[in-house]
PDB file of C-alpha atoms in Angstrom:
ATOM      1  CA  UNK A   1     -42.601  52.879   6.752  1.00 49.00           C
ATOM      2  CA  UNK A   2     -40.691  50.204   8.535  1.00 51.00           C
ATOM      3  CA  UNK A   3     -42.116  46.797   8.635  1.00 55.00           C
ATOM      4  CA  UNK A   4     -42.159  47.273  12.384  1.00 61.00           C
ATOM      5  CA  UNK A   5     -44.832  49.923  11.876  1.00 84.00           C
ATOM      6  CA  UNK A   6     -47.235  47.941   9.575  1.00 95.00           C
ATOM      7  CA  UNK A   7     -50.236  46.342  10.377  1.00 98.00           C
ATOM      8  CA  UNK A   8     -52.323  44.856   7.296  1.00 98.00           C
ATOM      9  CA  UNK A   9     -56.030  43.388   7.808  1.00 98.00           C
ATOM     10  CA  UNK A  10     -56.937  40.465   5.635  1.00 98.00           C
ATOM     11  CA  UNK A  11     -60.587  40.668   6.845  1.00 98.00           C
ATOM     12  CA  UNK A  12     -61.895  44.038   5.989  1.00 98.00           C
ATOM     13  CA  UNK A  13     -65.360  44.528   4.556  1.00 95.00           C
ATOM     14  CA  UNK A  14     -67.031  47.405   2.701  1.00 92.00           C
ATOM     15  CA  UNK A  15     -70.560  48.259   2.642  1.00 85.00           C
ATOM     16  CA  UNK A  16     -71.153  50.497  -0.300  1.00 79.00           C
ATOM     17  CA  UNK A  17     -74.813  50.533   0.150  1.00 67.00           C
ATOM     18  CA  UNK A  18     -77.228  48.091   1.896  1.00 53.00           C
ATOM     19  CA  UNK A  19     -76.101  44.658   0.871  1.00 54.00           C
ATOM     20  CA  UNK A  20     -77.195  41.450   2.100  1.00 51.00           C
ATOM     21  CA  UNK A  21     -75.056  40.046   5.232  1.00 50.00           C
ATOM     22  CA  UNK A  22     -77.008  37.184   6.313  1.00 51.00           C
ATOM     23  CA  UNK A  23     -79.232  39.206   8.454  1.00 56.00           C
ATOM     24  CA  UNK A  24     -76.430  41.028  10.199  1.00 60.00           C
ATOM     25  CA  UNK A  25     -77.097  44.757  10.357  1.00 64.00           C
ATOM     26  CA  UNK A  26     -75.275  46.694   8.085  1.00 69.00           C
ATOM     27  CA  UNK A  27     -73.153  49.525   9.704  1.00 73.00           C
ATOM     28  CA  UNK A  28     -72.729  52.869   8.154  1.00 81.00           C
ATOM     29  CA  UNK A  29     -69.473  52.938   6.140  1.00 88.00           C
ATOM     30  CA  UNK A  30     -67.934  55.165   3.824  1.00 92.00           C
ATOM     31  CA  UNK A  31     -64.189  55.046   2.314  1.00 95.00           C
ATOM     32  CA  UNK A  32     -63.211  58.340   4.063  1.00 95.00           C
ATOM     33  CA  UNK A  33     -64.642  57.135   7.643  1.00 95.00           C
ATOM     34  CA  UNK A  34     -62.752  53.518   6.926  1.00 96.00           C
ATOM     35  CA  UNK A  35     -59.655  55.399   6.147  1.00 97.00           C
ATOM     36  CA  UNK A  36     -59.804  57.650   9.256  1.00 97.00           C
ATOM     37  CA  UNK A  37     -60.598  54.483  11.494  1.00 96.00           C
ATOM     38  CA  UNK A  38     -57.604  52.771  10.152  1.00 97.00           C
ATOM     39  CA  UNK A  39     -55.636  55.862  10.785  1.00 97.00           C
ATOM     40  CA  UNK A  40     -56.703  55.892  14.372  1.00 97.00           C
ATOM     41  CA  UNK A  41     -56.076  52.234  14.952  1.00 97.00           C
ATOM     42  CA  UNK A  42     -52.485  52.076  13.295  1.00 97.00           C
ATOM     43  CA  UNK A  43     -53.800  49.956  10.591  1.00 98.00           C
ATOM     44  CA  UNK A  44     -51.720  50.722   7.356  1.00 98.00           C
ATOM     45  CA  UNK A  45     -53.008  48.612   5.064  1.00 98.00           C
ATOM     46  CA  UNK A  46     -56.590  46.241   4.319  1.00 98.00           C
ATOM     47  CA  UNK A  47     -57.750  43.885   1.604  1.00 98.00           C
ATOM     48  CA  UNK A  48     -61.220  44.800   0.857  1.00 98.00           C
ATOM     49  CA  UNK A  49     -63.972  42.142   0.285  1.00 96.00           C
ATOM     50  CA  UNK A  50     -67.707  41.687   0.862  1.00 89.00           C
ATOM     51  CA  UNK A  51     -69.116  39.223   3.459  1.00 75.00           C
ATOM     52  CA  UNK A  52     -71.974  37.711   1.004  1.00 73.00           C
ATOM     53  CA  UNK A  53     -72.753  35.745  -1.805  1.00 70.00           C
ATOM     54  CA  UNK A  54     -74.239  36.508  -5.178  1.00 75.00           C
ATOM     55  CA  UNK A  55     -75.315  34.465  -8.158  1.00 80.00           C
ATOM     56  CA  UNK A  56     -75.892  37.299 -10.490  1.00 89.00           C
ATOM     57  CA  UNK A  57     -73.195  38.251 -12.564  1.00 91.00           C
ATOM     58  CA  UNK A  58     -73.789  41.952 -13.163  1.00 92.00           C
ATOM     59  CA  UNK A  59     -74.160  42.533  -9.293  1.00 90.00           C
ATOM     60  CA  UNK A  60     -70.512  40.995  -8.755  1.00 93.00           C
ATOM     61  CA  UNK A  61     -69.187  42.558 -11.752  1.00 95.00           C
ATOM     62  CA  UNK A  62     -70.298  45.971 -10.276  1.00 93.00           C
ATOM     63  CA  UNK A  63     -69.117  45.441  -6.818  1.00 93.00           C
ATOM     64  CA  UNK A  64     -65.473  43.957  -8.037  1.00 95.00           C
ATOM     65  CA  UNK A  65     -65.131  47.132 -10.006  1.00 96.00           C
ATOM     66  CA  UNK A  66     -66.207  49.322  -7.168  1.00 95.00           C
ATOM     67  CA  UNK A  67     -63.512  47.649  -4.871  1.00 96.00           C
ATOM     68  CA  UNK A  68     -61.119  47.903  -7.671  1.00 98.00           C
ATOM     69  CA  UNK A  69     -61.564  51.771  -8.005  1.00 97.00           C
ATOM     70  CA  UNK A  70     -61.048  52.242  -4.280  1.00 97.00           C
ATOM     71  CA  UNK A  71     -57.812  50.338  -4.741  1.00 98.00           C
ATOM     72  CA  UNK A  72     -56.480  52.434  -7.803  1.00 98.00           C
ATOM     73  CA  UNK A  73     -57.081  55.520  -5.930  1.00 98.00           C
ATOM     74  CA  UNK A  74     -55.319  54.324  -2.594  1.00 98.00           C
ATOM     75  CA  UNK A  75     -52.736  51.554  -3.663  1.00 97.00           C
ATOM     76  CA  UNK A  76     -50.845  51.463  -0.859  1.00 96.00           C
ATOM     77  CA  UNK A  77     -53.775  51.373   1.655  1.00 98.00           C
ATOM     78  CA  UNK A  78     -56.104  48.954  -0.259  1.00 98.00           C
ATOM     79  CA  UNK A  79     -56.055  45.748  -1.757  1.00 98.00           C
ATOM     80  CA  UNK A  80     -58.810  43.841  -3.269  1.00 98.00           C
ATOM     81  CA  UNK A  81     -60.277  40.133  -2.970  1.00 98.00           C
ATOM     82  CA  UNK A  82     -62.941  40.002  -5.606  1.00 97.00           C
ATOM     83  CA  UNK A  83     -65.887  37.994  -5.388  1.00 96.00           C
ATOM     84  CA  UNK A  84     -67.331  35.332  -8.230  1.00 96.00           C
ATOM     85  CA  UNK A  85     -70.694  34.864  -9.412  1.00 94.00           C
ATOM     86  CA  UNK A  86     -72.141  31.363  -8.018  1.00 89.00           C
ATOM     87  CA  UNK A  87     -73.563  28.489  -9.929  1.00 87.00           C
ATOM     88  CA  UNK A  88     -72.474  29.383 -13.167  1.00 92.00           C
ATOM     89  CA  UNK A  89     -68.916  28.210 -13.791  1.00 94.00           C
ATOM     90  CA  UNK A  90     -68.709  29.902 -17.204  1.00 96.00           C
ATOM     91  CA  UNK A  91     -69.372  33.186 -15.449  1.00 96.00           C
ATOM     92  CA  UNK A  92     -67.249  32.465 -12.521  1.00 96.00           C
ATOM     93  CA  UNK A  93     -64.089  31.591 -14.871  1.00 97.00           C
ATOM     94  CA  UNK A  94     -64.996  34.783 -16.899  1.00 97.00           C
ATOM     95  CA  UNK A  95     -64.974  37.088 -13.717  1.00 97.00           C
ATOM     96  CA  UNK A  96     -61.894  35.387 -12.284  1.00 98.00           C
ATOM     97  CA  UNK A  97     -60.245  36.430 -15.580  1.00 98.00           C
ATOM     98  CA  UNK A  98     -61.509  40.038 -15.660  1.00 98.00           C
ATOM     99  CA  UNK A  99     -60.792  40.511 -11.947  1.00 98.00           C
ATOM    100  CA  UNK A 100     -57.100  39.366 -12.491  1.00 98.00           C
ATOM    101  CA  UNK A 101     -56.461  40.868 -16.022  1.00 98.00           C
ATOM    102  CA  UNK A 102     -58.477  44.085 -16.023  1.00 98.00           C
ATOM    103  CA  UNK A 103     -59.050  44.871 -12.548  1.00 98.00           C
ATOM    104  CA  UNK A 104     -55.748  43.852 -11.053  1.00 98.00           C
ATOM    105  CA  UNK A 105     -57.149  42.159  -7.996  1.00 98.00           C
ATOM    106  CA  UNK A 106     -55.136  40.616  -5.235  1.00 98.00           C
ATOM    107  CA  UNK A 107     -57.089  37.606  -4.601  1.00 98.00           C
ATOM    108  CA  UNK A 108     -60.588  36.330  -4.199  1.00 98.00           C
ATOM    109  CA  UNK A 109     -63.006  36.065  -1.232  1.00 97.00           C
ATOM    110  CA  UNK A 110     -65.288  33.234  -1.619  1.00 97.00           C
ATOM    111  CA  UNK A 111     -67.998  32.391   0.529  1.00 95.00           C
ATOM    112  CA  UNK A 112     -68.023  28.547   2.341  1.00 96.00           C
ATOM    113  CA  UNK A 113     -71.180  27.604   0.331  1.00 94.00           C
ATOM    114  CA  UNK A 114     -73.970  29.211  -1.711  1.00 92.00           C
ATOM    115  CA  UNK A 115     -77.432  27.798  -1.846  1.00 89.00           C
ATOM    116  CA  UNK A 116     -76.086  24.626  -0.255  1.00 91.00           C
ATOM    117  CA  UNK A 117     -73.285  24.128  -3.019  1.00 93.00           C
ATOM    118  CA  UNK A 118     -69.857  24.477  -1.190  1.00 95.00           C
ATOM    119  CA  UNK A 119     -66.497  25.073  -2.560  1.00 97.00           C
ATOM    120  CA  UNK A 120     -65.611  21.316  -2.036  1.00 97.00           C
ATOM    121  CA  UNK A 121     -68.468  20.351  -4.322  1.00 97.00           C
ATOM    122  CA  UNK A 122     -67.504  18.706  -7.534  1.00 97.00           C
ATOM    123  CA  UNK A 123     -69.275  21.310  -9.531  1.00 96.00           C
ATOM    124  CA  UNK A 124     -66.566  23.719  -8.355  1.00 97.00           C
ATOM    125  CA  UNK A 125     -63.611  21.750  -9.606  1.00 98.00           C
ATOM    126  CA  UNK A 126     -63.460  23.834 -12.828  1.00 98.00           C
ATOM    127  CA  UNK A 127     -63.459  27.255 -10.742  1.00 97.00           C
ATOM    128  CA  UNK A 128     -60.719  25.561  -8.210  1.00 98.00           C
ATOM    129  CA  UNK A 129     -58.764  24.376 -11.250  1.00 98.00           C
ATOM    130  CA  UNK A 130     -58.329  27.941 -12.492  1.00 98.00           C
ATOM    131  CA  UNK A 131     -57.590  29.381  -9.345  1.00 98.00           C
ATOM    132  CA  UNK A 132     -54.735  26.931  -8.973  1.00 98.00           C
ATOM    133  CA  UNK A 133     -53.606  27.548 -12.402  1.00 98.00           C
ATOM    134  CA  UNK A 134     -53.122  31.110 -11.336  1.00 98.00           C
ATOM    135  CA  UNK A 135     -51.519  30.491  -8.048  1.00 98.00           C
ATOM    136  CA  UNK A 136     -54.597  32.594  -6.444  1.00 98.00           C
ATOM    137  CA  UNK A 137     -54.764  33.654  -2.804  1.00 98.00           C
ATOM    138  CA  UNK A 138     -58.512  32.637  -1.747  1.00 98.00           C
ATOM    139  CA  UNK A 139     -60.039  33.969   1.183  1.00 98.00           C
ATOM    140  CA  UNK A 140     -62.920  31.732   2.555  1.00 98.00           C
ATOM    141  CA  UNK A 141     -65.569  33.629   4.140  1.00 96.00           C
ATOM    142  CA  UNK A 142     -68.264  31.431   6.158  1.00 94.00           C
ATOM    143  CA  UNK A 143     -71.574  31.764   4.024  1.00 90.00           C
ATOM    144  CA  UNK A 144     -75.248  31.001   5.438  1.00 86.00           C
ATOM    145  CA  UNK A 145     -75.127  27.364   6.415  1.00 84.00           C
ATOM    146  CA  UNK A 146     -77.223  25.077   4.249  1.00 82.00           C
ATOM    147  CA  UNK A 147     -80.387  23.509   5.201  1.00 77.00           C
ATOM    148  CA  UNK A 148     -83.767  24.741   6.402  1.00 72.00           C
ATOM    149  CA  UNK A 149     -84.008  23.483  10.007  1.00 76.00           C
ATOM    150  CA  UNK A 150     -80.920  24.966  11.483  1.00 76.00           C
ATOM    151  CA  UNK A 151     -80.942  24.655  15.460  1.00 78.00           C
ATOM    152  CA  UNK A 152     -80.521  28.375  15.950  1.00 76.00           C
ATOM    153  CA  UNK A 153     -81.799  28.384  19.477  1.00 84.00           C
ATOM    154  CA  UNK A 154     -83.213  32.201  18.659  1.00 81.00           C
ATOM    155  CA  UNK A 155     -79.968  33.556  17.991  1.00 84.00           C
ATOM    156  CA  UNK A 156     -78.559  34.551  14.794  1.00 83.00           C
ATOM    157  CA  UNK A 157     -76.176  31.890  13.053  1.00 83.00           C
ATOM    158  CA  UNK A 158     -73.131  33.781  13.027  1.00 86.00           C
ATOM    159  CA  UNK A 159     -72.887  33.207  16.820  1.00 87.00           C
ATOM    160  CA  UNK A 160     -71.769  29.298  16.053  1.00 88.00           C
ATOM    161  CA  UNK A 161     -72.974  28.345  12.583  1.00 91.00           C
ATOM    162  CA  UNK A 162     -70.535  30.593  10.957  1.00 93.00           C
ATOM    163  CA  UNK A 163     -67.508  28.949  12.510  1.00 95.00           C
ATOM    164  CA  UNK A 164     -68.842  25.385  11.661  1.00 95.00           C
ATOM    165  CA  UNK A 165     -69.544  26.109   8.226  1.00 95.00           C
ATOM    166  CA  UNK A 166     -65.866  27.153   7.905  1.00 97.00           C
ATOM    167  CA  UNK A 167     -64.974  23.912   9.355  1.00 98.00           C
ATOM    168  CA  UNK A 168     -66.919  22.276   7.155  1.00 96.00           C
ATOM    169  CA  UNK A 169     -65.905  23.415   3.814  1.00 98.00           C
ATOM    170  CA  UNK A 170     -62.163  23.055   4.687  1.00 98.00           C
ATOM    171  CA  UNK A 171     -62.319  19.826   6.327  1.00 98.00           C
ATOM    172  CA  UNK A 172     -64.389  18.482   3.060  1.00 98.00           C
ATOM    173  CA  UNK A 173     -61.908  20.034   0.835  1.00 98.00           C
ATOM    174  CA  UNK A 174     -59.323  18.059   2.693  1.00 98.00           C
ATOM    175  CA  UNK A 175     -61.130  14.667   3.054  1.00 98.00           C
ATOM    176  CA  UNK A 176     -61.684  14.897  -0.951  1.00 98.00           C
ATOM    177  CA  UNK A 177     -58.113  15.398  -1.383  1.00 97.00           C
ATOM    178  CA  UNK A 178     -59.017  18.842  -3.171  1.00 97.00           C
ATOM    179  CA  UNK A 179     -56.105  20.931  -1.212  1.00 97.00           C
ATOM    180  CA  UNK A 180     -53.718  18.202  -2.590  1.00 97.00           C
ATOM    181  CA  UNK A 181     -55.158  18.247  -6.227  1.00 98.00           C
ATOM    182  CA  UNK A 182     -54.802  22.163  -6.176  1.00 98.00           C
ATOM    183  CA  UNK A 183     -51.756  22.932  -4.399  1.00 98.00           C
ATOM    184  CA  UNK A 184     -51.026  26.286  -5.972  1.00 98.00           C
ATOM    185  CA  UNK A 185     -54.083  28.087  -4.134  1.00 98.00           C
ATOM    186  CA  UNK A 186     -53.054  29.764  -1.062  1.00 98.00           C
ATOM    187  CA  UNK A 187     -55.936  29.335   1.087  1.00 98.00           C
ATOM    188  CA  UNK A 188     -57.042  32.001   4.089  1.00 98.00           C
ATOM    189  CA  UNK A 189     -59.632  30.687   6.514  1.00 98.00           C
ATOM    190  CA  UNK A 190     -61.765  33.329   8.158  1.00 98.00           C
ATOM    191  CA  UNK A 191     -62.017  33.422  12.090  1.00 98.00           C
ATOM    192  CA  UNK A 192     -59.006  31.152  12.754  1.00 98.00           C
ATOM    193  CA  UNK A 193     -60.728  28.401  10.869  1.00 98.00           C
ATOM    194  CA  UNK A 194     -63.784  28.411  12.893  1.00 97.00           C
ATOM    195  CA  UNK A 195     -63.408  25.111  15.283  1.00 97.00           C
ATOM    196  CA  UNK A 196     -60.436  23.565  13.452  1.00 98.00           C
ATOM    197  CA  UNK A 197     -57.509  24.455  15.639  1.00 98.00           C
ATOM    198  CA  UNK A 198     -59.409  23.005  18.686  1.00 97.00           C
ATOM    199  CA  UNK A 199     -60.861  20.051  17.021  1.00 98.00           C
ATOM    200  CA  UNK A 200     -57.790  19.230  14.729  1.00 98.00           C
ATOM    201  CA  UNK A 201     -56.801  16.009  16.631  1.00 98.00           C
ATOM    202  CA  UNK A 202     -60.349  14.524  16.143  1.00 98.00           C
ATOM    203  CA  UNK A 203     -60.721  15.473  12.733  1.00 98.00           C
ATOM    204  CA  UNK A 204     -57.502  13.974  12.037  1.00 98.00           C
ATOM    205  CA  UNK A 205     -58.488  10.530  13.617  1.00 98.00           C
ATOM    206  CA  UNK A 206     -61.755   9.687  11.526  1.00 97.00           C
ATOM    207  CA  UNK A 207     -60.364   6.849   9.834  1.00 97.00           C
ATOM    208  CA  UNK A 208     -60.340   5.012  13.161  1.00 97.00           C
ATOM    209  CA  UNK A 209     -63.989   4.575  12.857  1.00 96.00           C
ATOM    210  CA  UNK A 210     -63.917   4.661   8.934  1.00 95.00           C
ATOM    211  CA  UNK A 211     -65.450   8.237   8.611  1.00 94.00           C
ATOM    212  CA  UNK A 212     -62.390   9.302   6.035  1.00 96.00           C
ATOM    213  CA  UNK A 213     -59.687   7.534   4.219  1.00 95.00           C
ATOM    214  CA  UNK A 214     -56.784   9.915   5.228  1.00 96.00           C
ATOM    215  CA  UNK A 215     -54.210   9.333   7.840  1.00 97.00           C
ATOM    216  CA  UNK A 216     -53.910  11.620  10.693  1.00 98.00           C
ATOM    217  CA  UNK A 217     -50.549  12.783   9.441  1.00 98.00           C
ATOM    218  CA  UNK A 218     -52.066  13.528   6.075  1.00 98.00           C
ATOM    219  CA  UNK A 219     -54.981  15.483   7.455  1.00 98.00           C
ATOM    220  CA  UNK A 220     -52.565  17.447   9.939  1.00 98.00           C
ATOM    221  CA  UNK A 221     -50.129  18.168   7.010  1.00 98.00           C
ATOM    222  CA  UNK A 222     -53.357  19.555   4.634  1.00 98.00           C
ATOM    223  CA  UNK A 223     -54.557  21.535   7.787  1.00 98.00           C
ATOM    224  CA  UNK A 224     -50.731  23.127   8.302  1.00 98.00           C
ATOM    225  CA  UNK A 225     -50.717  24.475   4.560  1.00 98.00           C
ATOM    226  CA  UNK A 226     -53.761  26.943   5.343  1.00 98.00           C
ATOM    227  CA  UNK A 227     -53.221  30.223   6.732  1.00 99.00           C
ATOM    228  CA  UNK A 228     -55.507  31.356   9.603  1.00 98.00           C
ATOM    229  CA  UNK A 229     -56.753  34.847  10.124  1.00 98.00           C
ATOM    230  CA  UNK A 230     -57.696  36.241  13.743  1.00 98.00           C
ATOM    231  CA  UNK A 231     -60.848  38.092  13.077  1.00 98.00           C
ATOM    232  CA  UNK A 232     -62.939  37.717  16.306  1.00 97.00           C
ATOM    233  CA  UNK A 233     -60.137  35.030  17.587  1.00 98.00           C
ATOM    234  CA  UNK A 234     -57.655  37.060  19.324  1.00 98.00           C
ATOM    235  CA  UNK A 235     -57.794  35.191  22.555  1.00 97.00           C
ATOM    236  CA  UNK A 236     -55.069  33.263  24.745  1.00 97.00           C
ATOM    237  CA  UNK A 237     -56.769  29.807  24.001  1.00 97.00           C
ATOM    238  CA  UNK A 238     -57.021  30.517  20.187  1.00 98.00           C
ATOM    239  CA  UNK A 239     -53.396  31.458  19.948  1.00 98.00           C
ATOM    240  CA  UNK A 240     -52.226  28.726  21.801  1.00 98.00           C
ATOM    241  CA  UNK A 241     -54.254  26.350  19.429  1.00 98.00           C
ATOM    242  CA  UNK A 242     -52.892  27.941  16.458  1.00 98.00           C
ATOM    243  CA  UNK A 243     -49.085  28.196  17.487  1.00 98.00           C
ATOM    244  CA  UNK A 244     -49.524  24.434  18.117  1.00 97.00           C
ATOM    245  CA  UNK A 245     -50.924  23.868  14.593  1.00 98.00           C
ATOM    246  CA  UNK A 246     -49.650  25.817  12.570  1.00 98.00           C
ATOM    247  CA  UNK A 247     -47.049  28.329  14.391  1.00 98.00           C
ATOM    248  CA  UNK A 248     -47.046  32.136  13.555  1.00 98.00           C
ATOM    249  CA  UNK A 249     -45.752  32.135   9.955  1.00 98.00           C
ATOM    250  CA  UNK A 250     -49.318  30.657   8.918  1.00 98.00           C
ATOM    251  CA  UNK A 251     -51.407  33.313  11.012  1.00 98.00           C
ATOM    252  CA  UNK A 252     -52.263  36.460   9.759  1.00 98.00           C
ATOM    253  CA  UNK A 253     -54.339  39.534  11.324  1.00 98.00           C
ATOM    254  CA  UNK A 254     -57.724  40.431  10.519  1.00 98.00           C
ATOM    255  CA  UNK A 255     -60.379  42.203  12.179  1.00 98.00           C
ATOM    256  CA  UNK A 256     -64.014  41.784  10.572  1.00 96.00           C
ATOM    257  CA  UNK A 257     -64.115  45.667  10.366  1.00 96.00           C
ATOM    258  CA  UNK A 258     -66.575  47.404  10.237  1.00 94.00           C
ATOM    259  CA  UNK A 259     -68.740  44.553  11.296  1.00 92.00           C
ATOM    260  CA  UNK A 260     -66.740  44.499  14.404  1.00 94.00           C
ATOM    261  CA  UNK A 261     -66.510  48.156  15.381  1.00 93.00           C
ATOM    262  CA  UNK A 262     -63.314  50.093  16.246  1.00 95.00           C
ATOM    263  CA  UNK A 263     -63.310  49.524  20.068  1.00 96.00           C
ATOM    264  CA  UNK A 264     -63.395  45.760  19.297  1.00 97.00           C
ATOM    265  CA  UNK A 265     -60.498  46.066  16.630  1.00 98.00           C
ATOM    266  CA  UNK A 266     -58.714  47.996  19.316  1.00 98.00           C
ATOM    267  CA  UNK A 267     -59.259  44.926  21.930  1.00 98.00           C
ATOM    268  CA  UNK A 268     -57.849  42.556  19.117  1.00 98.00           C
ATOM    269  CA  UNK A 269     -54.658  44.311  18.518  1.00 98.00           C
ATOM    270  CA  UNK A 270     -54.167  44.851  22.366  1.00 98.00           C
ATOM    271  CA  UNK A 271     -54.669  40.994  22.786  1.00 98.00           C
ATOM    272  CA  UNK A 272     -52.082  40.185  20.080  1.00 98.00           C
ATOM    273  CA  UNK A 273     -49.490  42.731  21.746  1.00 98.00           C
ATOM    274  CA  UNK A 274     -49.899  41.303  25.341  1.00 97.00           C
ATOM    275  CA  UNK A 275     -49.821  37.363  24.333  1.00 97.00           C
ATOM    276  CA  UNK A 276     -46.517  36.055  25.620  1.00 97.00           C
ATOM    277  CA  UNK A 277     -46.442  33.106  23.508  1.00 97.00           C
ATOM    278  CA  UNK A 278     -45.134  34.970  20.310  1.00 98.00           C
ATOM    279  CA  UNK A 279     -42.023  37.091  20.146  1.00 98.00           C
ATOM    280  CA  UNK A 280     -42.100  40.601  18.919  1.00 97.00           C
ATOM    281  CA  UNK A 281     -40.772  39.563  15.571  1.00 98.00           C
ATOM    282  CA  UNK A 282     -43.287  36.705  15.326  1.00 98.00           C
ATOM    283  CA  UNK A 283     -46.108  39.237  16.321  1.00 98.00           C
ATOM    284  CA  UNK A 284     -44.763  41.458  13.229  1.00 98.00           C
ATOM    285  CA  UNK A 285     -44.877  38.317  10.808  1.00 98.00           C
ATOM    286  CA  UNK A 286     -48.614  38.139  11.924  1.00 98.00           C
ATOM    287  CA  UNK A 287     -49.206  41.528  11.486  1.00 98.00           C
ATOM    288  CA  UNK A 288     -47.576  42.055   8.056  1.00 98.00           C
ATOM    289  CA  UNK A 289     -44.477  40.154   7.193  1.00 98.00           C
ATOM    290  CA  UNK A 290     -46.501  36.994   5.918  1.00 98.00           C
ATOM    291  CA  UNK A 291     -49.202  39.278   4.442  1.00 98.00           C
ATOM    292  CA  UNK A 292     -47.022  41.042   2.282  1.00 98.00           C
ATOM    293  CA  UNK A 293     -45.479  37.766   1.006  1.00 98.00           C
ATOM    294  CA  UNK A 294     -48.994  36.797   0.074  1.00 98.00           C
ATOM    295  CA  UNK A 295     -49.938  40.267  -1.361  1.00 98.00           C
ATOM    296  CA  UNK A 296     -46.869  41.738  -2.813  1.00 97.00           C
ATOM    297  CA  UNK A 297     -48.671  45.252  -3.304  1.00 97.00           C
ATOM    298  CA  UNK A 298     -47.932  45.808   0.171  1.00 96.00           C
ATOM    299  CA  UNK A 299     -44.290  44.907   0.108  1.00 89.00           C
TER     300      UNK A 299
END
């Protein structure tokens, strides 16, 4: 298949059973229906992940093994972003080794925080160091925001709190210098980085009022090392902001399927295809070319 015909989805979930997804209803899912929907949409490959966190080692191992079995059966269609058990760094390191060396996964899908412990917390440094040693690709999905008194206004936290949590974790990683400390990790920010593209200027100048120690240039330089995937973010406004911040080489196609159903995914493809700010070659870069570089199984 030519590169021009390929579309690879970096934000693609599985639901082998009723799993916890932060209160979002679990859609009906099977690998058979998934493959058929991908075929109808023209999506030729996907990185499978689970949109939740777990601290139970046995559960994480079981789910990672399940994803790897799908990938082994359909290696040209599916790659795997494995999870780790949180709050137990020894078990997390064990799962990283097992996932890479035995399951042959393509990278990791981690949540922004688990039980209030963010990826930027110093307790996670040993995990980040190992991911850095292995030059891992790490997709960061928002977790349920920390705190017991979130002002949800009667709406599900996914409406806006998920985007804020993505912003929080990446900016804290930058402000603590951890993107520079672990430079071999290739980070993918879910949902176009939450609010980062729009707020990048303000986030970069916080040293003016003593909020951070980095210069604007240092913050923006770190932001430009991230990859931003497009799930729920395929609008002219978002495209324009991302194009100004990082350009098409650091934008990846993603869907959030099956939480976002087939009609929404189809609309996102149309919005990307119709956007005039990217050339056809740049659109193909977003749909597959850069993803193939990050995940060689699709090359």
